[in-house]
Coordinates of C-alpha atoms and ligand atoms in Angstrom, one line a residue:
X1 CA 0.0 0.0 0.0
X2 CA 3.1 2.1 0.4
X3 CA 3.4 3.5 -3.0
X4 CA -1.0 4.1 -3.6
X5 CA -1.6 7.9 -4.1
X6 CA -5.3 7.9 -4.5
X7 CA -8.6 6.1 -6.2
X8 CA -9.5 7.8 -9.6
X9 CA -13.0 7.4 -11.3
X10 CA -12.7 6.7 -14.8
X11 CA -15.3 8.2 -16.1
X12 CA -15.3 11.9 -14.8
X13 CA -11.9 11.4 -13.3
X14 CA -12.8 12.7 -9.7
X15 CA -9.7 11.7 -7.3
X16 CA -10.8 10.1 -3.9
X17 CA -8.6 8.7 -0.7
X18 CA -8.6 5.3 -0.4
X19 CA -11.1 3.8 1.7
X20 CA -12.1 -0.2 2.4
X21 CA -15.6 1.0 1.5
X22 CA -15.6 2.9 -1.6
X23 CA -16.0 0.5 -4.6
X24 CA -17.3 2.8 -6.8
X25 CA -17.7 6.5 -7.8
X26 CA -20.0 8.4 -5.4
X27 CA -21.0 10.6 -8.4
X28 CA -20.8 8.2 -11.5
X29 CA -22.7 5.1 -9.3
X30 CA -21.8 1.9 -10.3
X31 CA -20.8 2.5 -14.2
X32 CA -17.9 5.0 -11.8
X33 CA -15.3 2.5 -12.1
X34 CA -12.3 3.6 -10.0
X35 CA -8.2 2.8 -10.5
X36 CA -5.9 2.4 -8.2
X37 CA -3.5 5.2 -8.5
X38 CA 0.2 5.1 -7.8
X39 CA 2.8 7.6 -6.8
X40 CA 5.6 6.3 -9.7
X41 CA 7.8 8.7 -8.5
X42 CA 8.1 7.1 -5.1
X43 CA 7.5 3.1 -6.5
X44 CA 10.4 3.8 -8.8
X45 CA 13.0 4.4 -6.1
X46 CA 12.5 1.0 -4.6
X47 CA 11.4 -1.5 -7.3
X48 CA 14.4 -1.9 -10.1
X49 CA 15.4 -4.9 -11.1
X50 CA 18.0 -5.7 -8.6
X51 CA 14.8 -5.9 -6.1
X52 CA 13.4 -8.6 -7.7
X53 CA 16.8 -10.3 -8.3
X54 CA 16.7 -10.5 -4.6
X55 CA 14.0 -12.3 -4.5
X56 CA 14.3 -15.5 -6.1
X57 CA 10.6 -17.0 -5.2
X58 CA 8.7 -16.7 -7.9
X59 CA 4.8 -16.2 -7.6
X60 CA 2.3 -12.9 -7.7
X61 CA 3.6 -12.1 -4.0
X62 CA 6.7 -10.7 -5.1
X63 CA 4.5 -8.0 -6.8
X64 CA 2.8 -7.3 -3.5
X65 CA 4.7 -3.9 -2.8
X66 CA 3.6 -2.7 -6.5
X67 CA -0.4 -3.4 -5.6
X68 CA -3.1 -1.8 -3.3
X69 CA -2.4 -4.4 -0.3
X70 CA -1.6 -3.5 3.5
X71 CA -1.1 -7.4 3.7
X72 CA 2.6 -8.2 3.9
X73 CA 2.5 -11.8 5.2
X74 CA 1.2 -14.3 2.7
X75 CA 1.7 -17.5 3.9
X76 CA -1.9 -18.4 4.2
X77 CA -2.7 -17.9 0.4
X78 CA -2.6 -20.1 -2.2
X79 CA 0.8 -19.9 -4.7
X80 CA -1.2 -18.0 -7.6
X81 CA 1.0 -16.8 -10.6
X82 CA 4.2 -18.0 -11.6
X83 CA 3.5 -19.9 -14.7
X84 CA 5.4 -20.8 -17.2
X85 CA 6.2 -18.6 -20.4
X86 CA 7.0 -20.8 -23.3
X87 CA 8.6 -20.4 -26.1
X88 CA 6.7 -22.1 -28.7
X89 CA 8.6 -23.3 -32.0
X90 CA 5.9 -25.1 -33.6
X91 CA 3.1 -22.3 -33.2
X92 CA 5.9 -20.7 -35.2
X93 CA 6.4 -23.1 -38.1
X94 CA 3.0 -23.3 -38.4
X95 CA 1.7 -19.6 -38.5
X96 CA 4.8 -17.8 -39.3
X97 CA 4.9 -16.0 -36.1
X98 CA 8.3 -14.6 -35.8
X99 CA 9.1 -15.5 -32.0
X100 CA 5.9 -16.5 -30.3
X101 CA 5.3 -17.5 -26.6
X102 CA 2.8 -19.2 -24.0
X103 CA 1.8 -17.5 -20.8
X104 CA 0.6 -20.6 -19.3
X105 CA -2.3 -19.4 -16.5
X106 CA -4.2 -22.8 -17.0
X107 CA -0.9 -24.1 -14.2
X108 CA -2.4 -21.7 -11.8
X109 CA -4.0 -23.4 -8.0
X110 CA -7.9 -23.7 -9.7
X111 CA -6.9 -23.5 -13.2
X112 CA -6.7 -20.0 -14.7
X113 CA -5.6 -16.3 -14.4
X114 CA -8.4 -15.5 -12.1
X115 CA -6.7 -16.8 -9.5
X116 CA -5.0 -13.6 -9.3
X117 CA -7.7 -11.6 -8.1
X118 CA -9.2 -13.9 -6.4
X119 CA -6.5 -14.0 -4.3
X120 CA -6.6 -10.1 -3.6
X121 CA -10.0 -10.3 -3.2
X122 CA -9.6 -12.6 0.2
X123 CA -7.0 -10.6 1.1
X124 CA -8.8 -7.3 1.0
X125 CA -12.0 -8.7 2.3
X126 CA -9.6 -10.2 5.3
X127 CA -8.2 -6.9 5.6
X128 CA -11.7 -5.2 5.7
X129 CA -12.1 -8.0 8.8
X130 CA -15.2 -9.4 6.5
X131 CA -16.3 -13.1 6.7
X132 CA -18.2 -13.7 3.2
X133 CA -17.4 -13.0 0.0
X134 CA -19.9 -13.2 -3.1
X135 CA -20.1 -12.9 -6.6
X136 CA -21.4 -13.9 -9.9
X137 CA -19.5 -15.6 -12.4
X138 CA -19.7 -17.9 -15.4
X139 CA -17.5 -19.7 -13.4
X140 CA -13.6 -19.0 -13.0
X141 CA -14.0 -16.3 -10.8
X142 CA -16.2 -17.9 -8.4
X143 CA -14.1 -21.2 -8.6
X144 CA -11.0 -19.3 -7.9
X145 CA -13.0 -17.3 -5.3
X146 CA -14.0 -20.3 -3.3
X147 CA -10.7 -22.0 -3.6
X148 CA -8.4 -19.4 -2.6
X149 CA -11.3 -18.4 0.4
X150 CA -11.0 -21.7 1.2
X151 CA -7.7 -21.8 2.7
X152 CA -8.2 -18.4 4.4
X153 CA -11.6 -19.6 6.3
X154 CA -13.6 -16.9 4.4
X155 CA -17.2 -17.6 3.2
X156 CA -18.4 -17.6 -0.1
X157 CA -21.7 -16.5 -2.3
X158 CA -21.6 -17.8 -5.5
X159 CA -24.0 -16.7 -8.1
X160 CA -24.1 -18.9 -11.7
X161 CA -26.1 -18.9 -14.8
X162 CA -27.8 -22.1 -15.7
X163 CA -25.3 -22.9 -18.4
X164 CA -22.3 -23.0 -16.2
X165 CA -20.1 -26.2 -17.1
X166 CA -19.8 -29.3 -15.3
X167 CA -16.4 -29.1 -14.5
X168 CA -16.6 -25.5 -13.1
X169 CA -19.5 -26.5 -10.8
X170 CA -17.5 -29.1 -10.0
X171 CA -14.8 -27.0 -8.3
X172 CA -17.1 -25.0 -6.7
X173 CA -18.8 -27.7 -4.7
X174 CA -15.6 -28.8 -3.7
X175 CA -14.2 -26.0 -2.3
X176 CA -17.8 -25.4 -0.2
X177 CA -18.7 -22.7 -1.2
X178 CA -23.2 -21.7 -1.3
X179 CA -23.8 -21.9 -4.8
X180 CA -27.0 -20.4 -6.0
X181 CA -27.7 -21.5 -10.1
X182 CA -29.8 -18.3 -11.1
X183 CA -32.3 -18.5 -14.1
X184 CA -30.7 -16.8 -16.7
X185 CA -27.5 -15.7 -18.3
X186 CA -25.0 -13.9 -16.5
X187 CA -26.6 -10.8 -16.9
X188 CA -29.4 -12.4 -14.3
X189 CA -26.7 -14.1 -12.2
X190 CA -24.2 -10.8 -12.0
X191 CA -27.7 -8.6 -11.2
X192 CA -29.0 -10.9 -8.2
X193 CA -25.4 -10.8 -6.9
X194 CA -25.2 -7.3 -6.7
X195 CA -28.9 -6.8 -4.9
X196 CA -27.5 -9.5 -2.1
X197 CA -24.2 -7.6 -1.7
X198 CA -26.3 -4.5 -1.1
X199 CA -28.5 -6.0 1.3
X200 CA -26.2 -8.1 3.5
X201 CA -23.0 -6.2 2.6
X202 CA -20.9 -8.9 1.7
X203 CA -17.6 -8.5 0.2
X204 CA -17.5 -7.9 -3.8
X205 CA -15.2 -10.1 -5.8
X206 CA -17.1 -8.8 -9.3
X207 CA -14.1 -7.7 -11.1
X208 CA -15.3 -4.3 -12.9
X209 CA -16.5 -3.0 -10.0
X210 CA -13.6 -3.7 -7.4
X211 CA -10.8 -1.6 -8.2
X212 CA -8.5 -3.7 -6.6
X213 CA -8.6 -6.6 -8.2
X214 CA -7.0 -5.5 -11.3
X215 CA -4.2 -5.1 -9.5
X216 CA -3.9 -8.4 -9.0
X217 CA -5.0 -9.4 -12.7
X218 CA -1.6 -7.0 -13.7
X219 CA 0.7 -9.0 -12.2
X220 CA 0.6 -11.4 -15.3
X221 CA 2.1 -8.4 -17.2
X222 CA 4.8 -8.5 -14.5
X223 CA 5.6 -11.5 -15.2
X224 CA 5.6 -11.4 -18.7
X225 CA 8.0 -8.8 -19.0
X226 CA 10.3 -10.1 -16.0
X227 CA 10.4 -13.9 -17.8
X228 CA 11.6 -12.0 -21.0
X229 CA 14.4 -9.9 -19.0
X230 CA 12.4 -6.3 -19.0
X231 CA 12.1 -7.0 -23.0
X232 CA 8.3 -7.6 -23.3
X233 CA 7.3 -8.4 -27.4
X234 CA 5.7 -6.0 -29.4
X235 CA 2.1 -8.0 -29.2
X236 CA 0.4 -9.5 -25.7
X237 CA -2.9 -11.5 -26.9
X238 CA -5.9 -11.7 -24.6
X239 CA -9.0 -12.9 -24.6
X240 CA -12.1 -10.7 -23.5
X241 CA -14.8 -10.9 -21.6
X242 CA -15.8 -8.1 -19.2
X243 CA -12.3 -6.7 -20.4
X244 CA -11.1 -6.5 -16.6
X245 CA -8.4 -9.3 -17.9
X246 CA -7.2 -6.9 -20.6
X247 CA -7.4 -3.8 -18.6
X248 CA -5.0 -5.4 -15.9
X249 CA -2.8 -6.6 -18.5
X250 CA -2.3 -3.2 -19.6
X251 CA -2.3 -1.2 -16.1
X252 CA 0.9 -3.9 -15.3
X253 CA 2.5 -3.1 -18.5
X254 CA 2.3 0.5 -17.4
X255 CA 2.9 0.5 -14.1
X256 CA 6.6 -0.9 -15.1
X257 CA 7.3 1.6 -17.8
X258 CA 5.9 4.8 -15.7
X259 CA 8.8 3.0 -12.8
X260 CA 11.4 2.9 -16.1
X261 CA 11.9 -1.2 -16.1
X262 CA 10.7 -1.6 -19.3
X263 CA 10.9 1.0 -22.4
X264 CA 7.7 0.3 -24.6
X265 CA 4.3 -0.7 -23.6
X266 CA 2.9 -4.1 -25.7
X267 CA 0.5 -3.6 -28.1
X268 CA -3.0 -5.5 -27.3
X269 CA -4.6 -8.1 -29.3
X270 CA -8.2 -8.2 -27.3
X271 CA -10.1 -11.0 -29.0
X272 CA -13.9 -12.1 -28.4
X273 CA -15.8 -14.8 -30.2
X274 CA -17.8 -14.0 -33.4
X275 CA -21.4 -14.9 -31.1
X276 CA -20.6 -12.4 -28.3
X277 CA -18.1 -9.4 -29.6
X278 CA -19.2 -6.0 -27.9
X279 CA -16.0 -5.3 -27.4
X280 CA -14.5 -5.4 -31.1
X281 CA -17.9 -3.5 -32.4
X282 CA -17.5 -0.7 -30.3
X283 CA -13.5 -0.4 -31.1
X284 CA -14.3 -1.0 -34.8
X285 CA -17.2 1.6 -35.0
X286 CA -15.5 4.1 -32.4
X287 CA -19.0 3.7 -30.0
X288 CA -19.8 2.8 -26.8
X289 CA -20.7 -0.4 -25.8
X290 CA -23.9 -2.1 -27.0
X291 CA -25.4 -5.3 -25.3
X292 CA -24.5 -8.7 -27.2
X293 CA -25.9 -12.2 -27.9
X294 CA -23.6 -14.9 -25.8
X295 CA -23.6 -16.8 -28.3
X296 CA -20.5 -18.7 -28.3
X297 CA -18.6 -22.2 -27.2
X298 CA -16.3 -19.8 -25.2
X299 CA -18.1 -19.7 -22.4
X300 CA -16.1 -17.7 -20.0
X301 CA -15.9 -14.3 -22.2
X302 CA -19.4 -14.9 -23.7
X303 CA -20.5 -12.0 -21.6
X304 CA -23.4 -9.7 -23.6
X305 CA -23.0 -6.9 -21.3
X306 CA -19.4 -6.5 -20.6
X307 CA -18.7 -5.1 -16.5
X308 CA -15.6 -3.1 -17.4
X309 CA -16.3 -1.2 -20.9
X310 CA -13.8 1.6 -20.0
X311 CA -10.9 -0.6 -18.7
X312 CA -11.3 -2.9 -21.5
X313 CA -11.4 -0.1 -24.7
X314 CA -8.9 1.4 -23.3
X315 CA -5.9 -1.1 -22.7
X316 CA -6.3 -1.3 -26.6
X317 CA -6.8 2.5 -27.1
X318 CA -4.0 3.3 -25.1
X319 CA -1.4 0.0 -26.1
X320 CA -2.4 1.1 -29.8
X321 CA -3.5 -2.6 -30.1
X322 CA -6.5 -3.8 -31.9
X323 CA -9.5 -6.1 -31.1
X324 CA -10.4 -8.9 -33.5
X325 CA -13.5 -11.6 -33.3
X326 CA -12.9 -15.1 -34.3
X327 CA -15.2 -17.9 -35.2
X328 CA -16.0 -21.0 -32.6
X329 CA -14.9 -23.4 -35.6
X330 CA -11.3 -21.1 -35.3
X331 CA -11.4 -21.5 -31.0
X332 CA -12.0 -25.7 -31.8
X333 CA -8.8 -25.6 -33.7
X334 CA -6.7 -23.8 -32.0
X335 CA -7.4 -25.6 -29.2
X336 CA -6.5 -29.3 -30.7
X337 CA -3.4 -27.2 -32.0
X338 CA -2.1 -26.2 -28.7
X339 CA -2.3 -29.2 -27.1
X340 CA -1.4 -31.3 -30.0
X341 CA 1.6 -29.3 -30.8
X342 CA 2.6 -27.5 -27.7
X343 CA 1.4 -29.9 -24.9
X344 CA -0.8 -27.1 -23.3
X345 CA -5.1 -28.2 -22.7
X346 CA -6.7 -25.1 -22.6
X347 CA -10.4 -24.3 -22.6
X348 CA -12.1 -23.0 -25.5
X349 CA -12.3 -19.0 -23.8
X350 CA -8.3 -19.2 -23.5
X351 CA -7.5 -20.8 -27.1
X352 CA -9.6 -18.3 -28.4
X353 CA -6.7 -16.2 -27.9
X354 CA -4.2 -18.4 -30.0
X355 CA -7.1 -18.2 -32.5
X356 CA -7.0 -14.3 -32.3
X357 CA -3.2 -14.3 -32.9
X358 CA -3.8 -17.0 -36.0
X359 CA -6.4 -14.6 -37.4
X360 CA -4.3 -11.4 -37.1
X361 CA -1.3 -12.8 -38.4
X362 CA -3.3 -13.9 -41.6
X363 CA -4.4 -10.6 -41.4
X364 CA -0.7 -9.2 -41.1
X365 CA -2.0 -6.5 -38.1
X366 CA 0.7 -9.0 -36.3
X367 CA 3.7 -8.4 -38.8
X368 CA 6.3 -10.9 -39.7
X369 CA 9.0 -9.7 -37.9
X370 CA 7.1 -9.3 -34.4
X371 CA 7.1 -10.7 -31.1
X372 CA 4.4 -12.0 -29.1
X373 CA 3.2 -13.6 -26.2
X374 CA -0.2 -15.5 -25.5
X375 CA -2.1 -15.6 -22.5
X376 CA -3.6 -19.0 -22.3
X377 CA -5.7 -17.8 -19.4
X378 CA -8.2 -21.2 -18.2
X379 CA -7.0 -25.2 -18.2
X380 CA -8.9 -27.2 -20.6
X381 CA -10.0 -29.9 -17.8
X382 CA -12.3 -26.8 -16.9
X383 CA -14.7 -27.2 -20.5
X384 CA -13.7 -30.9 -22.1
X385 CA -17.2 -31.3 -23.3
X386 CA -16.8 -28.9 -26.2
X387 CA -13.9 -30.7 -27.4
X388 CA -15.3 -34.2 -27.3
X389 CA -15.9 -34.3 -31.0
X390 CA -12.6 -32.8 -32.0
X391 CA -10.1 -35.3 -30.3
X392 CA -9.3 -38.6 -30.7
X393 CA -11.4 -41.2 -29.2
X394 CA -9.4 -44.1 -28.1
X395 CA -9.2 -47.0 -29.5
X396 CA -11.3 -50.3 -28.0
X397 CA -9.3 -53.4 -27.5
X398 CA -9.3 -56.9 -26.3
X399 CA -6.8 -57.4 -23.2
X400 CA -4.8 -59.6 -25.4
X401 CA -1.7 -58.5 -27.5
X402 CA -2.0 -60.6 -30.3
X403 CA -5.3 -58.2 -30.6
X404 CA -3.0 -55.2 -29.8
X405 CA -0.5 -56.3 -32.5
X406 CA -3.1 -57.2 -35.3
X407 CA -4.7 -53.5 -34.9
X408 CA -1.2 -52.0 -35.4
X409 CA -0.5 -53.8 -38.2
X410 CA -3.6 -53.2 -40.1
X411 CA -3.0 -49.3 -39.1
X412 CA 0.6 -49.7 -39.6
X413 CA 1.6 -47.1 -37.2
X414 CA 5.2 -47.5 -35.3
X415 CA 5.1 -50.0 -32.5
X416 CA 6.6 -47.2 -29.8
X417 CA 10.1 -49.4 -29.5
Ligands
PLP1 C1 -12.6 -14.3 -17.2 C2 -11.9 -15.0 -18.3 C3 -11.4 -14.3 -19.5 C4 -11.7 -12.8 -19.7 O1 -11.5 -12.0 -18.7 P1 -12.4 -10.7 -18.5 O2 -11.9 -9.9 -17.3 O3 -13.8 -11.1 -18.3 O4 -12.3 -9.9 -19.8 C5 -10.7 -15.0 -20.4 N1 -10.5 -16.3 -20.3 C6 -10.8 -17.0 -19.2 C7 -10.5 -18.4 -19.1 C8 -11.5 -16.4 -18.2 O5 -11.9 -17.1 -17.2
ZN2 ZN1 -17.1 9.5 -11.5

C-alpha cells in the first residue's frame, strides 16, 4: 500500500482517498469505475530490477509492494501466478509467427488467471475484517474465489447462470462454497449478486466493480515482461470478456514503464468470439458499448453486457493494439493445436486467444517480424465437453496382445520401440 496515491473514477476522473468501502464513484454510481493510483515517483526508487533479483521465489507475492495491499504476510494464500512462459517453436512453423510465446495461466491453484484476483480479493476482504465474500460468475472467478477463500476460512456466495459447465460446478462444490444456479444468463446471475451484496454487505469479488482486483489481474504483465528480462514483445494477446483481464494486463504493463523497467508498452490483441463481440464492435465503429448475444462455445468471455467497458477499450486504445473476433470453428482448432503441438489443454475462452493471434497474423495486423506472447488464461480440464468431437477417441481393444498387434498392423503405425 506504500506506494497508492489515490482512487481515480474513470469516467469523470474525480480523485478520492482510499477507503475499504468505496467501490465505486459516489458521483458516477456503479458505471464509476475507480483505478488504483500510484505515486511512480516514489514506487520507482525502490522497485528496479535488482529488487526482484533478490527475490528468487517466484509467484504474484513478489508484486505485493507494486499493488493496493496493506497485507505483507502471505503465507496463508494459495501460490497464484508463476506460470510458465513458453517459447513455442511449432506455433511458429505453423503460422509464421516470428518468436511467439505461452503465458501458461491454466498451471495456476484452480486452473486459470483469475486466480490472481481472487487472491486479492480474500485478502482485502480479510483486511476489511469481512467473513463472506460473493459474486457472480460464469464460473472461473467464483471457482477461484472459493478456492483461494478456502484456505483463508472466508465464506463464499456464488451466483451462476444455468449454463455454467460441469467441470466448473464441480470446483465449486468442492471448495464449499453456497452456490445459488440463477435462471438466466449472467446478466441475471451478475444482477442478483449485486442486490445480495447490497443487502447483506458482503464482500464484492465482481471484477469491474472492485478496483482492486485488477491489480492483482496486472501481475501477469509483470511477469511477462520479468520472464523475458524487461524486453516484453511487441504484441500481448488476450481474450475478452468483461475486459477486466485486458485492462489489468495493460495497467501492469504501465505500471513498469511509468517506474522505467521496461521502455515500450505491448500492443493489445483483445479477442472475443464471433457470437458475443461488444467489445471489437465498439473499437471497430469508435462507439460505446452495446449489449450482445452470448452466443459462443467460449463460455467464459461470452458476456453480452461486458462489466468493465472503459478498462477494456482502453488497454487497446492506449497499447495502440487492436480487437479482433474469431469464429468458434477457429477456437475448436486452435485448441486441438495447442495441445497437439505444444502440450498445453486449454479451454475453449483461452485458445480463443491463439485463434486471435492465428487470425491477425493472416491478417498481417501482427507483422512478420514481431514478437508476441499468448495468454492461455483457463486449463482445458475446466470445458472438455466442447472438445469431445474434435479429439481422438481411443481405440477399443481386447486385453490380449495378439489383438494389440493385429490393430497396429492393419493401421501400420510405429510400434513405440
Ligand atoms: C474471465 C476470463 C477471461 C476474460 O476476462 P475478462 O476480465 O472477463 O475480460 C478469459 N479467459 C478465461 C479463461 C476467463 O476465465
Ligand atoms: Zn465519477
Amino acid at each position: 500500500m506504500a506506494y497508492v496515491s489515490h482512487l481515480m473514477c474513470t469516467l469523470c476522473h474525480e480523485n478520492y482517498d482510499l477507503s475499504p468501502t468505496l467501490m465505486t464513484c459516489p458521483k458516477c454510481g456503479e458505471k464509476g469505475i475507480l483505478e488504483v493510483v500510484y505515486d511512480y515517483r516514489a514506487m520507482e526508487k525502490a522497485i528496479n530490477k535488482a529488487y526482484f533479483k533478490a527475490r528468487p521465489h517466484f509467484d504474484m507475492w513478489r508484486y505485493a509492494p507494486l499493488m493496493s495491499l496493506e497485507t505483507t504476510d502471505f503465507s496463508n494464500t494459495l501460490s497464484v501466478g508463476g506460470t510458465p512462459h513458453y517459447r513455442a517453436h511449432a506455433l511458429e512453423d505453423m503460422y509464421d509467427f516470428k518468436q511467439c510465446y505461452l503465458k501458461d495461466e491454466g498451471l495456476n491453484p484452480t486452473g486459470s488467471l483469475k486466480d490472481r484476483a481472487s487472491a486479492v480479493a480474500v485478502i482485502k476482504a480479510k483486511e476489511n475484517k469481512q467473513t463472506t465474500i460473493a459474486c457472480a460468475s460464469t464460473g472461473n472467478a467464483a471457482s477461484s474465489l472459493a478456492g483461494n477463500a478456502a484456505r483463508a476460512d472466508i465464506k463464499t456466495k456464488i451466483f451462476v447462470p444455468k449454463r455454467a459447465p460441469s467441470g466448473k460446478l464441480a470446483q465449486l462444490r468442492a471448495f464449499g462454497a453456497d452456490i445459488y444456479s440463477v435462471e438466466g444468463n449472467y446478466k441475471a446471475a451478475y444482477n442478483l449478486s449485486k442486490a445480495a451484496i447490497d443487502h447483506y454487505g458482503w464482500y464484492n469479488r465482481n471484477a469491474a466493480i472492485n478496483p482492486h482486483l485488477i491489480e492483482g489481474k496486472k501481475t501477469v504483465a509483470f511477469e511477462i515482461a520479468e520472464q523475458m528480462d524487461f524486453h516484453p514483445p511487441h504484441w500481448v494477446v488476450v481474450s475478452v470478456g468483461d475486459g477486466c483481464t485486458i485492462g489489468g494486463v495493460y495497467k501492469g504493463f504501465k505500471d513498469l514503464y511509468e517506474i522505467g523497467l521496461i521502455d515500450k508498452i505491448p500492443r493489445l490483441l483483445g479477442v472475443q468470439a464471433e457470437g458475443c463481440q461488444p467489445f471489437v464492435q465498439a473499437f471497430k465503429n469508435q462507439r460505446d458499448l452495446e449489449e450482445s448475444d452470448e452466443d459462443s462455445i467460449a463460455d467464459s468471455i461470452a458476456v453480452g453486457i461486458p462489466r468493465n467497458p472503459i478498462k477494456g477499450l482502453n488497454a487497446v486504445i492506449m497499447s495502440h493494439g487492436e480487437y479482433i473476433a474469431i469464429s468458434d470453428e477457429a477456437i475448436l482448432n486452435a485448441s486441438k493445436v495447442l495441445s497437439n503441438k505444444e502440450g498445453i489443454f486449454a479451454e475453449p475462452s483461452a485458445a480463443a486467444a491463439l485463434a486471435g493471434a492465428i487470425e491477425a497474423r493472416r491478417k498481417n495486423i501482427i507483422k512478420h517480424d514481431e514478437t508476441l506472447s499468448i495468454i492461455i488464461t483457463g486449463n482445458g480440464l475446466k470445458d472438455p465437453h466442447h472438445l469431445d468431437k474434435r479429439i481422438a477417441k481411443p481405440t477399443n481393444i481386447d486385453n490380449n496382445l495378439n489383438a494389440l498387434k493385429k490393430h497396429l498392423e492393419k493401421k501400420k503405425e510405429p510400434n513405440d520401440e
